Amino acid sequence: MPYLVHTEEDRASMLDSIGAHSIDDLLVDIPESLRIAALDLPDGLSEYETMSQIASLAARNRVFPDRLTFRGGGVYRRFIPAAVAAVTSKPEFYTAYTPYQPEASQGTLQAIFEFQTLIAELTALDVANASLYDGATAVAEAAMMAHIHTGRNEVVVAGYLHPEYVEVLRAFGEGRGIKVRQGTTPGPKTAAVIFQQPDFLGLLVDAATLTENAHAAGALAIACVDPISLAILAPPGEYGADIAVGEGQQLGLSPSYGGPHVGFISCRRELVRRLPGRLIGTAHDKQGRRGFVLALSAREQHIRREKASSNICTNHSLCALAASVYMTYMGPNGLRQVAEVSFKRAHALAERLAKLPGWELAFPDRQFVNEFPMRVPKAPAVVRKLARKGILGPIEVQRWFRGLKGVVTFTCTEVNDAAALDELVAALEA
Amino acid sequence: MTELLSFEKSRQTANPPRLPEADVKAPDPSQVLGPDQLRKKAPGLPHLSEPEIMRHYSRLASMNYSISEQFYPLGSCTMKYNPVVNEVAAALPGFAGLHPYQGEDTVQGALELMWRLERALCAVVGVERVTLQPAAGAHGEWTALRMISAYHRSRGDNRTEVLVPDSAHGTNPASAALSGFQVVEVKSGPDGRISLADLESRLSPRVAALMLTNPNTLGLFERQILDIAEMVHATGAMLYYDGANLNAFMGICRPGDMGFDAVHMNLHKTFTTPHGGGGPGAGPVGVKAELVPFLPTPTVERTNGHLTLDYKRPRSIGRVRSFYGNFGMLVRAYAYVVAMGGDGLTQASRDAVLSANYLRKQVENDLEMPHEGPCMHEFVASAQNLAHEGVKALDVAKALLDRDFYAPTVYFPLVVPEAIMVEPTETESKATLDAFAAAIKEIVAEAKSNPQALHDAPQNLPVGRLDEVAAARRINAYLQGLSEDPVLRWKGGEK
Amino acid sequence: MADRRYTKTHEWVVVDGKTVTVGITDFAQSQLGDVVFLELPSAGRKLAERESFGVVESVKAASDLYSPVAGRVTAVNDKLTANPELVNSDPYGDGWILKLELTDDLPSDLLDAAAYKQVTEASAH
């Protein structure tokens, strides 16, 4: 049997030491009536047969080439440097446990400390945590922070926040009696105004005004941001937002049918005590050597138990590591280049698509970075036509927003080379 | 060995990575966006070349212990071998390259994998359906409690309390509170098993559920679990299973048969998905028929060999995360289940129980054993016998680090003073177990001959014990505006 | 010297006319370990008897603080902001936490030193 280590001799010797005849002697506490004869599962397979089965499942999926993927909606194809996998596949990183014994975990602790710094810098806020599960739960956790901080129990979602993030926010809120309202005007019961920048359709919102209005009502401003766009767009710290959250998948993680990805959260100094999840800080040993430790643990569930503000026990450490490697590899100039190339390609594509008969930008007065909505005739047929040509086309947003009939969103990143844009347009013109 | 932060090694003049040019005629962001929409100050990311980056991370890696190199006897963590073939499986382009919004007809293989994993987990724990959506154990726990809450509300039943044993892990009460419940503790008896008398006094029409792990956090099987289930169900409450200790009895007995209504599992424990230094994991939840309508949306359905995502679930608690779950971890767990099969999983649990009892026997005269054996897949010892020398469980843990072992869990469960919780798992050889026992004996001897050496441990690692108190005070000084050193991040100009 | 009284939740209280000083006991601080932070109310806040008014945190624990009396907060020991360790080094003196003005009678079930000693002996392990 695979992955088992004991031989029959080992078992016999161990039983002898214990003074038992068989392993069943050790299971005496289990009532007979509960004992089962066997699991209703097939027997195990060799590695060869296992991988054959797995590979045949993989082969039943269709993978669209990166360069012919024009679909976003929260998960994007990006160039992932080889360095990322080279680091995350090191067993010392991927098979390590949670760093509760800091002296034996300085690699993980330092790498994630760097992640916290990178996210804080990118979002221009004071402190970031060690990561969360995904963008959706990050939004929900930020809303919880605002609820605890203000004592208010309403959260206003302004504009097009990712619909799945809103669903998760509602599910989290229910357990704590928090109401979620779609709107633009915060009131006296509002704990926070949450907006996405760029929004789910890819469009830029007036983040500064939304933040101002939130503050005027005594509410917090929570910005859900695209990390790559922050290389060119004003970050939450520059327009006074209190908390920044988002999905870090674009920072070195493959789409992987939706997970595992990585959520990030950062905030102003005053709110740090409310941050959920893990936080890593510096500390020194008796010899004065600097090291890194899990900090402010008294916030967390294993100490506060039912008084914790969150039950999160983990972070997505390996995914945060991937994001760290990506951001370090890119540096500020590389990240800027990625964002600018994506911006330009998307704007060039938008211009060409708007020339197709019956096609138009859905919101021509609004700006975008590299994701944009088009209003098109017969959207489902468009997507099908592209699929037949091996192109993963735009998303039909009517699926979530009934008022947006015929609207589809296209995404363009640095992996969609100029020739790919030609192929897309040619396929649509045919 | 030390390693500076990437930020500390950064040089402004370093070359940025070569990236493709836009090659299209289009405006610059600065030509299109207004000045207030554009970033004023560049983010302070480090400037490093690729060779420097790879050197940096390789050196960091060498400062980590990991299950690939060291034995991790961590109680309730099930640090077993992470099969390397699972990494190959998850990285297959046919999985890694899938966009979550691809049409269902283009991801039949992925959906089939999820469906088969669900079926397999149902078979292991004895439930009707399993949701694979929760991203972590605590996340799954909260999901289960939300389903239980929705169930009671659907029957017009306003139940406000959740019962949790005093020996429970901290996520139990935290998740319960976050689901909107009041947490009430149930006492355990001297053997760590739930006191039926205390349970009876706590049960009432206000109780929504009792949360239990079995075996309990002392590694002992709740012998009276069928009575417990009956008592709980008689009052209309539900029984929730915390799957932290599932490795104790796969193929031997099943939580579903014990009467558990919601069964939580940790793929990163029992099912070998790697810990990653603290995540990602996955926390699927199995449910009996009454809870099926409340499962998170979407579920994976299979009709005539065709798979679909079912969004038409009016009584669902909704979504607990974006998309469908930590799919990459589901692939790994599925590969493990296929390779092991029913026979392999059963032997795994049997060997886990054998190893724990063997190791317990080897150290039973060196540490205090607060409870009688046999244990299941883990045992709790106490360092209380070293108190006379001023040596604590923490000192034992740090001394083990110096001997190239990761430390067991210490100070949990709270009901045992100076607790040391040990779970060897089935993937450690007898030789490793013997070496660990020898290390314990050496440490206990040193406690008597030279306790200061234990207080000074670890000495062989990149850093010794770190002053967490001073760090916490520095952080609090920063948070209160008394200092500008954030401690929780690197800041330009400081160390 | 004013008479010190204790609660089962390990607070102490010293009464001086209508003013009452509150802190945590030596037993409590030794159980907590090195105190790193206190979350405390502002002056003016009204507290009911046994109402939770704040948290005292160490690296490994966080304990709620409960008001032994019904009263209005008149002073908070602001030395504890920069020097939370005073709670450990001088729990009955410089480590005092709050001063309250009584708004009701003193509770009758406050413990004297002997009774509190019994409480600590029962809970110590």
GROMACS .gro file of C-alpha atoms in nm, chain A residues 45-255:
model
  211
   45LEU     CA    1  -0.401   0.159  -0.721
   46SER     CA    2  -0.041   0.181  -0.831
   47GLU     CA    3   0.102   0.526  -0.899
   48TYR     CA    4   0.089   0.452  -1.270
   49GLU     CA    5  -0.281   0.362  -1.260
   50THR     CA    6  -0.360   0.655  -1.029
   51MET     CA    7  -0.198   0.905  -1.263
   52SER     CA    8  -0.369   0.745  -1.563
   53GLN     CA    9  -0.705   0.800  -1.401
   54ILE     CA   10  -0.621   1.155  -1.299
   55ALA     CA   11  -0.475   1.238  -1.639
   56SER     CA   12  -0.785   1.113  -1.816
   57LEU     CA   13  -0.996   1.343  -1.600
   58ALA     CA   14  -0.766   1.633  -1.687
   59ALA     CA   15  -0.794   1.543  -2.055
   60ARG     CA   16  -1.171   1.580  -2.038
   61ASN     CA   17  -1.127   1.952  -1.972
   62ARG     CA   18  -1.062   2.208  -2.238
   63VAL     CA   19  -0.777   2.447  -2.171
   64PHE     CA   20  -0.772   2.763  -2.377
   65PRO     CA   21  -0.429   2.902  -2.457
   66ASP     CA   22  -0.326   3.200  -2.241
   67ARG     CA   23  -0.292   3.430  -2.536
   68LEU     CA   24  -0.644   3.349  -2.658
   69THR     CA   25  -0.808   3.401  -2.320
   70PHE     CA   26  -1.005   3.724  -2.302
   71ARG     CA   27  -1.216   3.635  -2.001
   72GLY     CA   28  -1.165   3.788  -1.654
   73GLY     CA   29  -1.430   3.844  -1.390
   74GLY     CA   30  -1.191   3.808  -1.097
   75VAL     CA   31  -0.949   3.548  -1.237
   76TYR     CA   32  -0.697   3.647  -1.504
   77ARG     CA   33  -0.424   3.489  -1.716
   78ARG     CA   34  -0.092   3.654  -1.650
   79PHE     CA   35   0.271   3.580  -1.725
   80ILE     CA   36   0.397   3.381  -1.428
   81PRO     CA   37   0.778   3.386  -1.403
   82ALA     CA   38   0.944   3.048  -1.361
   83ALA     CA   39   1.087   3.176  -1.034
   84VAL     CA   40   0.745   3.148  -0.869
   85ALA     CA   41   0.704   2.772  -0.913
   86ALA     CA   42   1.074   2.719  -0.846
   87VAL     CA   43   1.024   2.870  -0.501
   88THR     CA   44   0.681   2.733  -0.409
   89SER     CA   45   0.777   2.380  -0.509
   90LYS     CA   46   1.061   2.374  -0.254
   91PRO     CA   47   0.951   2.112   0.000
   92GLU     CA   48   1.087   2.330   0.283
   93PHE     CA   49   0.816   2.579   0.192
   94TYR     CA   50   0.526   2.372   0.070
   95THR     CA   51   0.541   2.095   0.329
   96ALA     CA   52   0.614   2.323   0.624
   97TYR     CA   53   0.362   2.357   0.903
   98THR     CA   54   0.213   2.677   1.040
   99PRO     CA   55   0.496   2.878   1.200
  100TYR     CA   56   0.396   2.832   1.564
  101GLN     CA   57   0.755   2.739   1.657
  102PRO     CA   58   0.918   3.050   1.515
  103GLU     CA   59   1.280   2.938   1.560
  104ALA     CA   60   1.216   2.651   1.316
  105SER     CA   61   1.007   2.854   1.073
  106GLN     CA   62   1.210   3.166   0.996
  107GLY     CA   63   1.192   3.096   0.622
  108THR     CA   64   0.814   3.107   0.609
  109LEU     CA   65   0.789   3.389   0.863
  110GLN     CA   66   1.031   3.616   0.682
  111ALA     CA   67   0.877   3.546   0.341
  112ILE     CA   68   0.530   3.631   0.468
  113PHE     CA   69   0.661   3.937   0.656
  114GLU     CA   70   0.786   4.050   0.316
  115PHE     CA   71   0.438   3.977   0.171
  116GLN     CA   72   0.279   4.196   0.439
  117THR     CA   73   0.519   4.477   0.351
  118LEU     CA   74   0.461   4.437  -0.024
  119ILE     CA   75   0.082   4.456   0.013
  120ALA     CA   76   0.103   4.751   0.252
  121GLU     CA   77   0.323   4.932  -0.002
  122LEU     CA   78   0.102   4.844  -0.297
  123THR     CA   79  -0.214   4.964  -0.121
  124ALA     CA   80  -0.033   5.257   0.049
  125LEU     CA   81  -0.180   5.164   0.388
  126ASP     CA   82  -0.006   5.105   0.718
  127VAL     CA   83  -0.027   4.732   0.789
  128ALA     CA   84  -0.134   4.422   0.593
  129ASN     CA   85  -0.201   4.077   0.734
  130ALA     CA   86  -0.050   3.745   0.630
  131SER     CA   87  -0.328   3.680   0.376
  132LEU     CA   88  -0.682   3.539   0.365
  133TYR     CA   89  -0.855   3.276   0.151
  134ASP     CA   90  -0.974   3.488  -0.142
  135GLY     CA   91  -1.104   3.829  -0.242
  136ALA     CA   92  -1.462   3.740  -0.147
  137THR     CA   93  -1.386   3.640   0.212
  138ALA     CA   94  -1.147   3.936   0.240
  139VAL     CA   95  -1.440   4.170   0.164
  140ALA     CA   96  -1.650   3.990   0.426
  141GLU     CA   97  -1.375   4.011   0.688
  142ALA     CA   98  -1.331   4.383   0.622
  143ALA     CA   99  -1.704   4.435   0.669
  144MET     CA  100  -1.683   4.252   1.004
  145MET     CA  101  -1.398   4.480   1.108
  146ALA     CA  102  -1.607   4.785   1.027
  147HIS     CA  103  -1.905   4.644   1.216
  148ILE     CA  104  -1.697   4.585   1.527
  149HIS     CA  105  -1.520   4.919   1.500
  150THR     CA  106  -1.828   5.136   1.451
  151GLY     CA  107  -2.085   4.925   1.634
  152ARG     CA  108  -2.314   4.973   1.332
  153ASN     CA  109  -2.473   4.686   1.148
  154GLU     CA  110  -2.531   4.799   0.792
  155VAL     CA  111  -2.286   4.774   0.504
  156VAL     CA  112  -2.345   4.964   0.180
  157VAL     CA  113  -2.218   4.816  -0.146
  158ALA     CA  114  -2.164   5.097  -0.394
  159GLY     CA  115  -2.162   5.009  -0.763
  160TYR     CA  116  -2.060   4.686  -0.930
  161LEU     CA  117  -1.883   4.478  -0.666
  162HIS     CA  118  -1.806   4.122  -0.784
  163PRO     CA  119  -2.142   3.943  -0.743
  164GLU     CA  120  -1.986   3.639  -0.580
  165TYR     CA  121  -1.815   3.866  -0.327
  166VAL     CA  122  -2.154   4.018  -0.246
  167GLU     CA  123  -2.302   3.670  -0.198
  168VAL     CA  124  -2.024   3.578   0.044
  169LEU     CA  125  -2.063   3.910   0.226
  170ARG     CA  126  -2.433   3.838   0.274
  171ALA     CA  127  -2.367   3.484   0.398
  172PHE     CA  128  -2.108   3.607   0.651
  173GLY     CA  129  -2.327   3.897   0.754
  174GLU     CA  130  -2.628   3.683   0.833
  175GLY     CA  131  -2.459   3.511   1.122
  176ARG     CA  132  -2.382   3.847   1.279
  177GLY     CA  133  -2.703   4.033   1.203
  178ILE     CA  134  -2.536   4.255   0.944
  179LYS     CA  135  -2.749   4.397   0.662
  180VAL     CA  136  -2.607   4.445   0.315
  181ARG     CA  137  -2.759   4.726   0.106
  182GLN     CA  138  -2.679   4.801  -0.255
  183GLY     CA  139  -2.667   5.179  -0.292
  184THR     CA  140  -2.450   5.490  -0.291
  185THR     CA  141  -2.564   5.686   0.013
  186PRO     CA  142  -2.439   5.581   0.356
  187GLY     CA  143  -2.655   5.661   0.656
  188PRO     CA  144  -2.630   5.672   1.035
  189LYS     CA  145  -2.650   5.293   1.054
  190THR     CA  146  -2.375   5.236   0.798
  191ALA     CA  147  -2.057   5.072   0.927
  192ALA     CA  148  -1.884   5.083   0.590
  193VAL     CA  149  -1.918   5.166   0.224
  194ILE     CA  150  -1.758   4.901   0.004
  195PHE     CA  151  -1.661   4.965  -0.356
  196GLN     CA  152  -1.447   4.787  -0.614
  197GLN     CA  153  -1.178   4.967  -0.812
  198PRO     CA  154  -1.186   4.897  -1.105
  199ASP     CA  155  -1.537   4.758  -1.065
  200PHE     CA  156  -1.665   4.419  -1.176
  201LEU     CA  157  -1.720   4.551  -1.527
  202GLY     CA  158  -1.364   4.687  -1.533
  203LEU     CA  159  -1.470   5.051  -1.502
  204LEU     CA  160  -1.310   5.311  -1.279
  205VAL     CA  161  -1.521   5.455  -0.999
  206ASP     CA  162  -1.481   5.785  -0.815
  207ALA     CA  163  -1.302   5.631  -0.519
  208ALA     CA  164  -1.214   5.961  -0.355
  209THR     CA  165  -1.575   6.082  -0.344
  210LEU     CA  166  -1.707   5.747  -0.224
  211THR     CA  167  -1.449   5.756   0.054
  212GLU     CA  168  -1.537   6.114   0.149
  213ASN     CA  169  -1.908   6.038   0.161
  214ALA     CA  170  -1.849   5.733   0.377
  215HIS     CA  171  -1.648   5.936   0.625
  216ALA     CA  172  -1.903   6.216   0.629
  217ALA     CA  173  -2.159   5.959   0.748
  218GLY     CA  174  -1.923   5.823   1.013
  219ALA     CA  175  -1.866   5.504   0.817
  220LEU     CA  176  -1.544   5.337   0.704
  221ALA     CA  177  -1.443   5.319   0.338
  222ILE     CA  178  -1.343   4.972   0.216
  223ALA     CA  179  -1.178   4.954  -0.127
  224CYS     CA  180  -1.170   4.619  -0.308
  225VAL     CA  181  -0.880   4.660  -0.548
  226ASP     CA  182  -0.702   4.487  -0.837
  227PRO     CA  183  -0.338   4.449  -0.726
  228ILE     CA  184  -0.180   4.489  -1.070
  229SER     CA  185  -0.383   4.802  -1.145
  230LEU     CA  186  -0.229   4.959  -0.835
  231ALA     CA  187   0.093   5.000  -1.028
  232ILE     CA  188  -0.075   5.286  -1.213
  233LEU     CA  189  -0.398   5.373  -1.028
  234ALA     CA  190  -0.417   5.577  -0.709
  235PRO     CA  191  -0.403   5.326  -0.423
  236PRO     CA  192  -0.653   5.326  -0.133
  237GLY     CA  193  -0.409   5.499   0.102
  238GLU     CA  194  -0.378   5.795  -0.132
  239TYR     CA  195  -0.752   5.866  -0.131
  240GLY     CA  196  -0.799   5.802   0.241
  241ALA     CA  197  -0.970   5.464   0.241
  242ASP     CA  198  -0.959   5.283   0.576
  243ILE     CA  199  -0.928   4.923   0.459
  244ALA     CA  200  -0.808   4.774   0.130
  245VAL     CA  201  -0.895   4.419   0.027
  246GLY     CA  202  -0.868   4.218  -0.289
  247GLU     CA  203  -0.786   3.899  -0.472
  248GLY     CA  204  -0.416   3.827  -0.528
  249GLN     CA  205  -0.454   3.553  -0.791
  250GLN     CA  206  -0.296   3.772  -1.058
  251LEU     CA  207   0.023   3.785  -0.855
  252GLY     CA  208   0.168   3.454  -0.972
  253LEU     CA  209  -0.116   3.201  -0.929
  254SER     CA  210  -0.270   2.992  -1.205
  255PRO     CA  211  -0.650   2.999  -1.255
   0.00000   0.00000   0.00000
